[in-house]
CSV table of C-alpha atoms in Angstrom, one decimal:
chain,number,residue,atom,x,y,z
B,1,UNK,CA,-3.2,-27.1,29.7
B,2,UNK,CA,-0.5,-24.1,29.3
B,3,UNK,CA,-1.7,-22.7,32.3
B,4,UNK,CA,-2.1,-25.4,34.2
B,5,UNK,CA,1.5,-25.8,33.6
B,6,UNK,CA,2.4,-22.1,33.9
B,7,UNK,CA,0.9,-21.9,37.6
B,8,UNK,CA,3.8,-22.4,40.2
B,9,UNK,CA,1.7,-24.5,42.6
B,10,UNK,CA,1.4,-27.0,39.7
B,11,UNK,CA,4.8,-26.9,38.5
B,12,UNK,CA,6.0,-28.1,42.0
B,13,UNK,CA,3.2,-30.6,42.5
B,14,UNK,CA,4.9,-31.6,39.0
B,15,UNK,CA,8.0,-32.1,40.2
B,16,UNK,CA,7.2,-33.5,43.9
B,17,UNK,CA,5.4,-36.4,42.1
B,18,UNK,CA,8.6,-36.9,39.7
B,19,UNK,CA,10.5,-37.1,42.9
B,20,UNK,CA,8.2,-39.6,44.4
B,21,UNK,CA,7.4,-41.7,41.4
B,22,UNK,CA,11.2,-42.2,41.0
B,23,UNK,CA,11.5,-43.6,44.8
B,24,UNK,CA,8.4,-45.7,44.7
B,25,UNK,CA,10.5,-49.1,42.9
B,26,UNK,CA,13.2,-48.5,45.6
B,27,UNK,CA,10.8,-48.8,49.0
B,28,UNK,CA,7.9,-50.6,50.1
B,29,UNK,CA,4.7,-50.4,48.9
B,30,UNK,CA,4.0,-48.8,52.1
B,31,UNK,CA,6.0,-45.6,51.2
B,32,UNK,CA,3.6,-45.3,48.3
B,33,UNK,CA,0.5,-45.7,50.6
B,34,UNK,CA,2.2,-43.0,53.0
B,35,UNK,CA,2.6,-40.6,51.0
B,36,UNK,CA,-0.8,-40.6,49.0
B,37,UNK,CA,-2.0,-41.0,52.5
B,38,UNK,CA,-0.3,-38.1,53.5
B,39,UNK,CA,-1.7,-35.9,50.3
B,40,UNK,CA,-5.6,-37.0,51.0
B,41,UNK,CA,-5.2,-36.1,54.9
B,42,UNK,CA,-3.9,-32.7,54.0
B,43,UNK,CA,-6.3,-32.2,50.9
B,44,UNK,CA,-9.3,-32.6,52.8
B,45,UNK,CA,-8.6,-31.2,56.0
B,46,UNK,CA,-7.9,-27.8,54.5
B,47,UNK,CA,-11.4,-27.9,52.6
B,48,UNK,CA,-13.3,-29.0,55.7
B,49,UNK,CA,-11.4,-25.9,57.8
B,50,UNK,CA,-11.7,-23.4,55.4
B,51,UNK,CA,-15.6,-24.5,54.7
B,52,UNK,CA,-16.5,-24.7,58.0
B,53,UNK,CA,-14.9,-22.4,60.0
B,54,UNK,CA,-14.0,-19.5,56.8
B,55,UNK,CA,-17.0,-20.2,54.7
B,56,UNK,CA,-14.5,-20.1,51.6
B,57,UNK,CA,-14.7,-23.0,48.8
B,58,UNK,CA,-11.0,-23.7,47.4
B,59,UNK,CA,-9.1,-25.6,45.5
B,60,UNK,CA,-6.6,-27.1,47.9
B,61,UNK,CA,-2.9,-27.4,45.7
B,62,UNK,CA,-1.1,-25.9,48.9
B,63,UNK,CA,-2.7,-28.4,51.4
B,64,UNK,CA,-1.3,-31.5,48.6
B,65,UNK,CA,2.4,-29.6,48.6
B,66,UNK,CA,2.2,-29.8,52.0
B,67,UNK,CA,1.0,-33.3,52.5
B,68,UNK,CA,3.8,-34.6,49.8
B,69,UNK,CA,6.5,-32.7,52.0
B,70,UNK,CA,5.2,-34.2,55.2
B,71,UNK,CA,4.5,-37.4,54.3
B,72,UNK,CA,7.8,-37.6,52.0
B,73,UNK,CA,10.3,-36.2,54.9
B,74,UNK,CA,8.5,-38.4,57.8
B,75,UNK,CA,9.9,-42.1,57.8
B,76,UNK,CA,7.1,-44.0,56.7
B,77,UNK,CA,7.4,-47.2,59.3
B,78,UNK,CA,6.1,-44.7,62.0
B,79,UNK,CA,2.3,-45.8,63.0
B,80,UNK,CA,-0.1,-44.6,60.5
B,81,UNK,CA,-1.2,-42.1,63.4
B,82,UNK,CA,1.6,-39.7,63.2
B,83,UNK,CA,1.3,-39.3,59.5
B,84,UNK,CA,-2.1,-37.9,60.3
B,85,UNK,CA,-1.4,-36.0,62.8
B,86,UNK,CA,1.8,-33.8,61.1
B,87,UNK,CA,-0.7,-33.7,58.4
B,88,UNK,CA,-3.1,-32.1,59.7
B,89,UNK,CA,-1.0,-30.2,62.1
B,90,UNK,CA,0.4,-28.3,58.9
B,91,UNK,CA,-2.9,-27.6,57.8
B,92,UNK,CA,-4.0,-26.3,61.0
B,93,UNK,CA,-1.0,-24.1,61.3
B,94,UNK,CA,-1.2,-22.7,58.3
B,95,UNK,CA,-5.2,-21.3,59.3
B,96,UNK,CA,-4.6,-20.6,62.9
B,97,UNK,CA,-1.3,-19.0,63.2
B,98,UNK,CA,-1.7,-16.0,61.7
B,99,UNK,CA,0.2,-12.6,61.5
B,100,UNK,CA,-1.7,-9.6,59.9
B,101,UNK,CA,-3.8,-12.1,57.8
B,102,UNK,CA,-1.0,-14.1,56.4
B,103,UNK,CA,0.1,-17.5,58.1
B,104,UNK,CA,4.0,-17.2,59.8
B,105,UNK,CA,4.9,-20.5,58.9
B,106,UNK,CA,6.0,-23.1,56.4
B,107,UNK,CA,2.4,-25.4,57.1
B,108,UNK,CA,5.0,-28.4,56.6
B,109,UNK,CA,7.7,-27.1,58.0
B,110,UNK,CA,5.8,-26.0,61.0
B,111,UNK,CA,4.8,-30.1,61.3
B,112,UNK,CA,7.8,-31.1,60.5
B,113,UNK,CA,9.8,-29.1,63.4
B,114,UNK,CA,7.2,-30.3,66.0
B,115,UNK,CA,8.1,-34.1,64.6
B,116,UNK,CA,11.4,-33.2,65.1
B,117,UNK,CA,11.2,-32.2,68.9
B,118,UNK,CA,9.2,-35.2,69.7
B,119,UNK,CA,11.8,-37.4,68.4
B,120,UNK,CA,10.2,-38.8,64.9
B,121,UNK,CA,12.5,-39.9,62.7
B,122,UNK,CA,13.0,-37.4,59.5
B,123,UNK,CA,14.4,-39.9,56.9
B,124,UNK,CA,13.8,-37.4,53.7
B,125,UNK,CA,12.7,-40.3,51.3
B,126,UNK,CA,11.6,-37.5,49.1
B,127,UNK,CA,14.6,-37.0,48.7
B,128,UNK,CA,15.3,-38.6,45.4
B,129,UNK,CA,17.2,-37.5,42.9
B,130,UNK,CA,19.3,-34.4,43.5
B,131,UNK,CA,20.1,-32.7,39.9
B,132,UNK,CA,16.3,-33.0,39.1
B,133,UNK,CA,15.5,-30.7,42.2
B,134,UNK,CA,18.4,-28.2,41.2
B,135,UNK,CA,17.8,-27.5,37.8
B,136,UNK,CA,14.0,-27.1,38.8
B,137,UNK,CA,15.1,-25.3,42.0
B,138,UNK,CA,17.3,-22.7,40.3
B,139,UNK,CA,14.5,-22.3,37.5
B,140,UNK,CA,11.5,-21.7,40.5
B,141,UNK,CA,13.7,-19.4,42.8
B,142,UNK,CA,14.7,-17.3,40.0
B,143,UNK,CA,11.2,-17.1,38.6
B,144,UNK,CA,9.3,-16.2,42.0
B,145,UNK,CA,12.6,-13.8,42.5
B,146,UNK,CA,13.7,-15.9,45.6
B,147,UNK,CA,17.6,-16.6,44.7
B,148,UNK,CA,18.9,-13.9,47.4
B,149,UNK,CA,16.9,-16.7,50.0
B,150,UNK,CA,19.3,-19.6,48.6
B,151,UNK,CA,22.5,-17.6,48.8
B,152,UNK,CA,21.7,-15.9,51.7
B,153,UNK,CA,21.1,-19.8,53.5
B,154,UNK,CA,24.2,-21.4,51.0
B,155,UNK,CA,26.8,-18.4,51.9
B,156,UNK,CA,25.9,-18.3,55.5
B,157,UNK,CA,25.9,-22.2,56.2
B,158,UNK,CA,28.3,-23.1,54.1
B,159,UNK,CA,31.0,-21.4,55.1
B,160,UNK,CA,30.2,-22.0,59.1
B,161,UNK,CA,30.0,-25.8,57.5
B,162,UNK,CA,33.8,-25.4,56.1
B,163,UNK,CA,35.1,-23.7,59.6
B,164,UNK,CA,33.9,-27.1,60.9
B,165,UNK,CA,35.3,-29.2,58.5
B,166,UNK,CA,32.7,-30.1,57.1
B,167,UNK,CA,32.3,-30.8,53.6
B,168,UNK,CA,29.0,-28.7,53.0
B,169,UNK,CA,27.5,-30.0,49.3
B,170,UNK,CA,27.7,-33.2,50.9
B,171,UNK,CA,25.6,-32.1,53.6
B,172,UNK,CA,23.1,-29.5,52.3
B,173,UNK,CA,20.0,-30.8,51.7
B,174,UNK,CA,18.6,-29.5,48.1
B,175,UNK,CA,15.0,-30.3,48.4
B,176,UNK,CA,15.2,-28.4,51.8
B,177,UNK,CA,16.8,-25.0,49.4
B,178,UNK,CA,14.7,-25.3,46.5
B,179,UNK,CA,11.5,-26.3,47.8
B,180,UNK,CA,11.0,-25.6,51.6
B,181,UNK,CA,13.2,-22.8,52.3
B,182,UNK,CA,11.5,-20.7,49.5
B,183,UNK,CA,8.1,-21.4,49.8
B,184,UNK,CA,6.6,-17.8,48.9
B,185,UNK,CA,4.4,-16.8,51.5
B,186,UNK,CA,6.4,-17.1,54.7
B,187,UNK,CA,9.7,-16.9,53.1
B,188,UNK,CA,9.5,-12.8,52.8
B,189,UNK,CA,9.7,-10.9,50.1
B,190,UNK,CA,12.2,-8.3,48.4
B,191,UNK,CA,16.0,-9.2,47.6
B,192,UNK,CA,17.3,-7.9,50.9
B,193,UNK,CA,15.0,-9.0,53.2
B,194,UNK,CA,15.2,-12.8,51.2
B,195,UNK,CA,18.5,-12.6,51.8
B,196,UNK,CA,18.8,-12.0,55.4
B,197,UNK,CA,15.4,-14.3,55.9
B,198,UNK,CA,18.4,-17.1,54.5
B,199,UNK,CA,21.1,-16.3,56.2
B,200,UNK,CA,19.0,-16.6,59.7
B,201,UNK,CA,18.0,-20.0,58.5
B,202,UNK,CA,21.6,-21.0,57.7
B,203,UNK,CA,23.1,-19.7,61.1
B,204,UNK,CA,20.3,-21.5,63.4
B,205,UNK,CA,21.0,-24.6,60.6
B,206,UNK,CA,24.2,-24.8,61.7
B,207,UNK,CA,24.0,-24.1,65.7
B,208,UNK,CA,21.0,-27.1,65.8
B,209,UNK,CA,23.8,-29.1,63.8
B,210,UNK,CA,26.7,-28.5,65.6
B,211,UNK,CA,25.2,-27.8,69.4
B,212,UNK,CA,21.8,-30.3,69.4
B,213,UNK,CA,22.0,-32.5,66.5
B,214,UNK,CA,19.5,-35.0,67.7
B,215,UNK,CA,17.1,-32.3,66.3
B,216,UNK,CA,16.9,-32.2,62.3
B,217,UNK,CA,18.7,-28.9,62.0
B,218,UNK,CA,17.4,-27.6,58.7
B,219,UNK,CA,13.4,-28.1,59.8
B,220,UNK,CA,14.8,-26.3,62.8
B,221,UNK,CA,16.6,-23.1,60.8
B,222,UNK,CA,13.5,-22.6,58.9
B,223,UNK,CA,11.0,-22.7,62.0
B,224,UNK,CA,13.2,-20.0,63.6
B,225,UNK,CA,13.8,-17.7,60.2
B,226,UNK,CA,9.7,-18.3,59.7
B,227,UNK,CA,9.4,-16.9,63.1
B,228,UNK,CA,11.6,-14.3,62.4
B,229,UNK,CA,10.3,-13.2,59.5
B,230,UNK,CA,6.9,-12.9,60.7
B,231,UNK,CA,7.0,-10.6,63.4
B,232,UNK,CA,10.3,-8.3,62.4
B,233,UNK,CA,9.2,-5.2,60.8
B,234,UNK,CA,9.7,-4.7,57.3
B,235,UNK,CA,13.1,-3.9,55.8
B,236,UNK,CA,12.9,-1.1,53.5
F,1,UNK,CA,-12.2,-15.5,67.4
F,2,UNK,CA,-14.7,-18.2,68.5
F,3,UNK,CA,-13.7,-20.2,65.4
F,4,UNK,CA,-9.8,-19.5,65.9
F,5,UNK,CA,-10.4,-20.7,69.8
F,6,UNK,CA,-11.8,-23.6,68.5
F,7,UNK,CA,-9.2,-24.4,65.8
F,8,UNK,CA,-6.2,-23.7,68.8
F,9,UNK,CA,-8.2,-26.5,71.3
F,10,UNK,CA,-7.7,-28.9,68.5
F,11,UNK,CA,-4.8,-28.3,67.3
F,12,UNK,CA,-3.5,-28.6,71.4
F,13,UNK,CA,-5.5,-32.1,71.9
F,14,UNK,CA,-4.2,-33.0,68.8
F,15,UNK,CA,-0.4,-32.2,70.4
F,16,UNK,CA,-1.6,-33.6,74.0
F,17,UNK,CA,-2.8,-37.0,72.1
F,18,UNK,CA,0.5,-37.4,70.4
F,19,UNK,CA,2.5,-36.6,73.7
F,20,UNK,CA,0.4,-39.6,75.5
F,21,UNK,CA,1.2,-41.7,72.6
F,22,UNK,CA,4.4,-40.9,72.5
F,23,UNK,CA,4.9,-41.3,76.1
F,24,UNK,CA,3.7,-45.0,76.3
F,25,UNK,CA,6.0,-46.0,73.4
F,26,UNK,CA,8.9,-44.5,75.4
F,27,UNK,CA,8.0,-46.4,78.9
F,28,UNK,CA,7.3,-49.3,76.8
F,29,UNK,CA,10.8,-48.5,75.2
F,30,UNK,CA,12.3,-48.5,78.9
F,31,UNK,CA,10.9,-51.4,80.0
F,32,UNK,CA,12.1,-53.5,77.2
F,33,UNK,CA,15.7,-51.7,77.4
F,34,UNK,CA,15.6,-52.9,80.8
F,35,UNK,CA,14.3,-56.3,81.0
F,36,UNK,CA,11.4,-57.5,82.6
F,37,UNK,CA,13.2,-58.0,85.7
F,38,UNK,CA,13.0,-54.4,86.7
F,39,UNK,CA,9.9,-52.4,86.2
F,40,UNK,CA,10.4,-49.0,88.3
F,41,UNK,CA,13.6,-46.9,86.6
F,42,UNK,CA,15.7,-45.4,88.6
F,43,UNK,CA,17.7,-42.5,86.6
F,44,UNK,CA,21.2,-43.5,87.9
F,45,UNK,CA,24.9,-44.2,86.2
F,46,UNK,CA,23.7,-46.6,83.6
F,47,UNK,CA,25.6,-49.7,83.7
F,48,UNK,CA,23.7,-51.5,81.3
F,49,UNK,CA,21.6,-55.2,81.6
F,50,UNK,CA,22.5,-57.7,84.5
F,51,UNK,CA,23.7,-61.0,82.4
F,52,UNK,CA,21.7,-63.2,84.4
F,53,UNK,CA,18.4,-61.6,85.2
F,54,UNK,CA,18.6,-59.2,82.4
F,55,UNK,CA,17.3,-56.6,84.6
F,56,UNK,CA,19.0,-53.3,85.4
F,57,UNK,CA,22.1,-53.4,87.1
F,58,UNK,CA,24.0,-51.7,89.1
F,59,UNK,CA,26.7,-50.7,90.7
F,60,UNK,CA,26.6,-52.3,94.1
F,61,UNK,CA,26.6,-55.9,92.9
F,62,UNK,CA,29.4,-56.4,90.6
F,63,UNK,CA,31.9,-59.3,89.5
F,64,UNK,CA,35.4,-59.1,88.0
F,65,UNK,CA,35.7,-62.5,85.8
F,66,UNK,CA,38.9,-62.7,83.4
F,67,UNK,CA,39.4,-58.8,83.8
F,68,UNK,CA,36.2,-57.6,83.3
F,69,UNK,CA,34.0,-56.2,85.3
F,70,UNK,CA,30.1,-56.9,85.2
F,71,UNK,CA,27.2,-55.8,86.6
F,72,UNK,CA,24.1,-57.4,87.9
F,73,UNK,CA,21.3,-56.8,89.5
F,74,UNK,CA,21.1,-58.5,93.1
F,75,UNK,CA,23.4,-60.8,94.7
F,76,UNK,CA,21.8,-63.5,94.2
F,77,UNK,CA,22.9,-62.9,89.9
F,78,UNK,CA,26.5,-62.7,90.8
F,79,UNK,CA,26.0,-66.3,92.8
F,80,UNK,CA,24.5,-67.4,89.7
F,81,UNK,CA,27.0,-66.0,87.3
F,82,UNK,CA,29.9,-67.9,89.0
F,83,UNK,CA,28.4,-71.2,88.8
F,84,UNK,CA,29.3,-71.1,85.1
F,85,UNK,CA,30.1,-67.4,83.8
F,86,UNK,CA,30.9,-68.7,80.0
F,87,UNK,CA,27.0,-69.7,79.7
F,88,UNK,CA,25.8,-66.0,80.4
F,89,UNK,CA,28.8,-64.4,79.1
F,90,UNK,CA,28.3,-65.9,75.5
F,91,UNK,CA,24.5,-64.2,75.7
F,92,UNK,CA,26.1,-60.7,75.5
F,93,UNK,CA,27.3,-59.8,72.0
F,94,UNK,CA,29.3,-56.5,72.0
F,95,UNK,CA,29.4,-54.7,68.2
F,96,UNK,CA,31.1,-51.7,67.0
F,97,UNK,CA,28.9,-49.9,64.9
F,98,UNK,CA,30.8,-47.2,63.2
F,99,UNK,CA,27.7,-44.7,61.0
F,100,UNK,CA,29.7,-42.9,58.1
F,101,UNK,CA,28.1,-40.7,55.0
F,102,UNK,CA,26.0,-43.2,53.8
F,103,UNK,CA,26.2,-46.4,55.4
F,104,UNK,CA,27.1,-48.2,58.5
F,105,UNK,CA,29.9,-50.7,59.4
F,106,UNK,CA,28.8,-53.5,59.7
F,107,UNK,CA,26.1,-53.5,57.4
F,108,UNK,CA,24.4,-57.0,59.2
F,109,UNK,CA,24.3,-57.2,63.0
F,110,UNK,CA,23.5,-60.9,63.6
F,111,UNK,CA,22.4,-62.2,67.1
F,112,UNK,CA,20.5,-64.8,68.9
F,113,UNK,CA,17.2,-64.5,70.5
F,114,UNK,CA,17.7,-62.9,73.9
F,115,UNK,CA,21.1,-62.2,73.6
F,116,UNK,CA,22.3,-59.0,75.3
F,117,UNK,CA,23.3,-56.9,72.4
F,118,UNK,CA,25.7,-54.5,73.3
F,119,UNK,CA,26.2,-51.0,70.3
F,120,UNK,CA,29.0,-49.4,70.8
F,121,UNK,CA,28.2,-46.4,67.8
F,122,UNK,CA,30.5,-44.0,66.8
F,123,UNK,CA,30.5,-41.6,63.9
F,124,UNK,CA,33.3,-41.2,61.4
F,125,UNK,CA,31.8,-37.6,60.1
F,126,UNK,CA,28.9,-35.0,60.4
F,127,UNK,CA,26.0,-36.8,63.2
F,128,UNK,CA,24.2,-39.7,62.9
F,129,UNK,CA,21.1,-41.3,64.2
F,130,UNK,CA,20.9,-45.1,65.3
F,131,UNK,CA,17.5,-46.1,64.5
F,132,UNK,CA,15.6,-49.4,65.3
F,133,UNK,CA,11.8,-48.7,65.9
F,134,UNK,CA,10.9,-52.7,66.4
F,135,UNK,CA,13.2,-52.2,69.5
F,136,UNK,CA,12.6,-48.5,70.2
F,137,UNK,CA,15.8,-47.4,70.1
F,138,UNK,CA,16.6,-43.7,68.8
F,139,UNK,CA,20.2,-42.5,69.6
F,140,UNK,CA,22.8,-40.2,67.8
F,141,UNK,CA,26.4,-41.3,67.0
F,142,UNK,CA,28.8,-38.3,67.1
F,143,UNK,CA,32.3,-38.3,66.0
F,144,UNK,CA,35.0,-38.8,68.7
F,145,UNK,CA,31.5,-40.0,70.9
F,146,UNK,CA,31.3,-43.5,71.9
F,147,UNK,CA,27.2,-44.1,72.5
F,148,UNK,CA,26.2,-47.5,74.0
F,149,UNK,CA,23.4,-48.6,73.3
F,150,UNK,CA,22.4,-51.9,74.9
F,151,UNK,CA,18.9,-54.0,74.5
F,152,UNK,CA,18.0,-57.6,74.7
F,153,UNK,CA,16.9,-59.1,71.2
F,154,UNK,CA,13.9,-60.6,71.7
F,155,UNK,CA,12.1,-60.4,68.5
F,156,UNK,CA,12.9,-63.0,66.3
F,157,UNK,CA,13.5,-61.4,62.5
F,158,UNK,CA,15.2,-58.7,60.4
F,159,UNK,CA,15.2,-55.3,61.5
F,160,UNK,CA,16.0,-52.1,59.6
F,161,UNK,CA,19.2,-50.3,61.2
F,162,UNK,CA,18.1,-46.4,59.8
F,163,UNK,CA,20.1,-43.2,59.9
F,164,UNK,CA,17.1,-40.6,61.9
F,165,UNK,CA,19.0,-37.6,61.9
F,166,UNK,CA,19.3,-35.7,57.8
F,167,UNK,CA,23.2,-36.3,56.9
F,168,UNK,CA,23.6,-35.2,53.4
F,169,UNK,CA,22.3,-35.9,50.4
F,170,UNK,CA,22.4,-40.4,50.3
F,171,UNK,CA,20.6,-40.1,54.3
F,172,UNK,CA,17.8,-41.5,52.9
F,173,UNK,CA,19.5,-44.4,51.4
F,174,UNK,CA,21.4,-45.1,54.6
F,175,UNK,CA,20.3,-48.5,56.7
F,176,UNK,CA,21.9,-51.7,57.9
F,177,UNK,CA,20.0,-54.8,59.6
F,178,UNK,CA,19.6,-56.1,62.5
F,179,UNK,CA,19.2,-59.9,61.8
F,180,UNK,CA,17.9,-61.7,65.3
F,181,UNK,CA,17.6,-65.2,64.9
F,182,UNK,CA,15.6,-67.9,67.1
């Protein structure tokens, strides 16, 4: 039981079903059926891929994180078909594109940028309660040594936010720095290189915002510091 | 590389599927915004729904009545309009929806079944989106931008007004309602 609460992985599944059992009395009973949809989908289209096509049997926590973020950031009155396809869209980025053996991008994120262009309402029910997501988000970021990534991304996009006007801890979305933005894999590692992989991700944040803000401009920052980050050569 | 070439085919019919999709619900979309007078859309100035036919009008048939100016579709409309302009003049309801962090003024659009329902959405802070998928209608409101948004309400019901573009922290709690009634 201790280290099933130790693993990281766990800890977040932990705190994205807090999250989502705090929102279910406020929506529909559709919102609960959405995102346990969404969880399922992801869940089993990861075994099947990596079982068929890498002949690899695994336990699939990172396909379930990635459901709960789709299926929690996707407004959940959109036809059952696009909850399955972003679902399995992040799955299937996460095994196909690839950079020296390691995927490039944020499997949800990925989805949830390609929703984004196609005009699908992001509505961030997931969204929940704020202070829960901090104090866990400051305790994960420092633990997986991933704080330079939220100060990088707070530094850089708050003070753009502030040149706007713009009142920016009104606008910055705490789910999106504590729990997509940091995601270990694609997010780069080392204190420097976390740093700069934020403050790309809080300058194209805030050009989406201010130049195209039909597009959801943090999904967008983080598809374009992903990309980034993936191809760049190391910083040493 | 047989198995990633296979994985990249479905992953791009998946993508392809969802454009089709997509692309039906929009000319679905344009049809309704348009009326089922007009089919074929022509990408002109918009100037909105003819009153009478509640097709698209434009700009060579228009009327001035009381110091306004309206639009139709054919002369035949404006003919029709003049006969008695309060009848198809009380069919267009013109609201000023105003989308702020978290909320929207006002909170309850109420019309009449095939009224023409004229937005006029404005923002009085950081971008907003004007969301009502029963009518397919997905627009931002900027601040110091007047969008009009104009549809003819002909689904009886109550409609969720959501915000589709993130806002802050309260975007998720941020909807009005469209209440059309018969």
């Amino acid at each position: 039981m201790k280290k099933l609460l130790t693993d990281k992985k766990n800890q977040l599944l932990l705190l994205l079903s807090i999250l989502f059992l705090i929102k279910i009395p406020q929506e529909e009973v559709r919102f609960t059926l959405w995102v346990l949809g969404g969880i399922i989908i992801a869940m089993i289209s990861d075994v099947l891929i990596k079982r068929l096509f890498f002949r690899k049997k695994i336990v699939p926590t990172s396909a379930a994180i990635s459901g709960f973020i789709v299926a929690g950031i996707i407004n959940y009155q959109q036809p059952w078909f696009v909850l399955v396809i972003f679902s399995l869209l992040a799955i299937i980025s996460k095994n196909v594109i690839k950079h020296k053996n390691r995927h490039v991008f944020n499997p949800a994120n990925f989805a949830l940028f390609v929703a984004t262009a196609f005009g699908v309402p992001l509505t961030w029910s997931i969204e929940s309660n704020v202070y829960i997501i901090i104090v866990f988000g400051v305790y994960m970021a420092y633990s997986i040594r991933k704080l330079t990534h939220v100060l990088g991304f707070l530094v850089l996009f708050s003070s753009l936010c502030l040149l706007k006007d713009v009142n920016p801890l009104m606008l910055v979305s705490w789910f999106f720095v504590f729990v997509m933005l940091i995601e270990p894999k694609t997010s780069g590692a080392g204190y420097l290189r976390g740093a700069v992989f934020g403050c790309i991700a809080g300058v194209v944040s805030f050009i989406v915002f201010t130049f195209f803000p039909r597009y959801d401009f943090f999904v967008s920052g983080l598809f374009v510091a992903n990309l980034i980050s993936g191809f760049k050569p190391k910083i040493h | 590389m047989a198995r990633i070439l296979l994985m990249f085919l479905v992953c791009m019919s998946l993508i392809g599927a969802f454009s089709i999709s997509f692309a039906e619900e929009m000319h679905d979309h344009d049809q309704h915004m348009m009326g089922e007078g007009h089919k074929s859309m022509e990408k002109t100035q918009d100037l909105g729904i003819c009153p009478v036919m509640k097709g698209k009008a434009t700009k060579e048939y228009s009327y001035t009545y009381e110091g306004k100016i309206y639009y139709f579709c054919c002369p035949g409309c404006i003919e029709e309009f003049k006969k008695d302009p309060a009848k198809y003049i009380s069919k267009i309801k013109e609201i000023d929806l105003t989308a702020y962090q978290f909320g929207f003024s006002p909170e309850e659009i109420v019309v009449d079944k095939d009224d023409i329902v004229k937005l006029s959405a404005t923002s009085k802070d950081v971008p907003h989106g004007i969301y009502i998928k029963e009518y397919g209608i997905n627009a931002t409101a900027e601040k110091g931008k007047d969008e009009k948004i104009e549809f003819i309400a002909d689904k009886v019901g109550e409609f969720d007004i959501i915000c589709s573009i993130y806002c802050g922290q309260g975007h998720h709690g941020m909807k009005a309602k469209l209440i059309v009634k018969e």
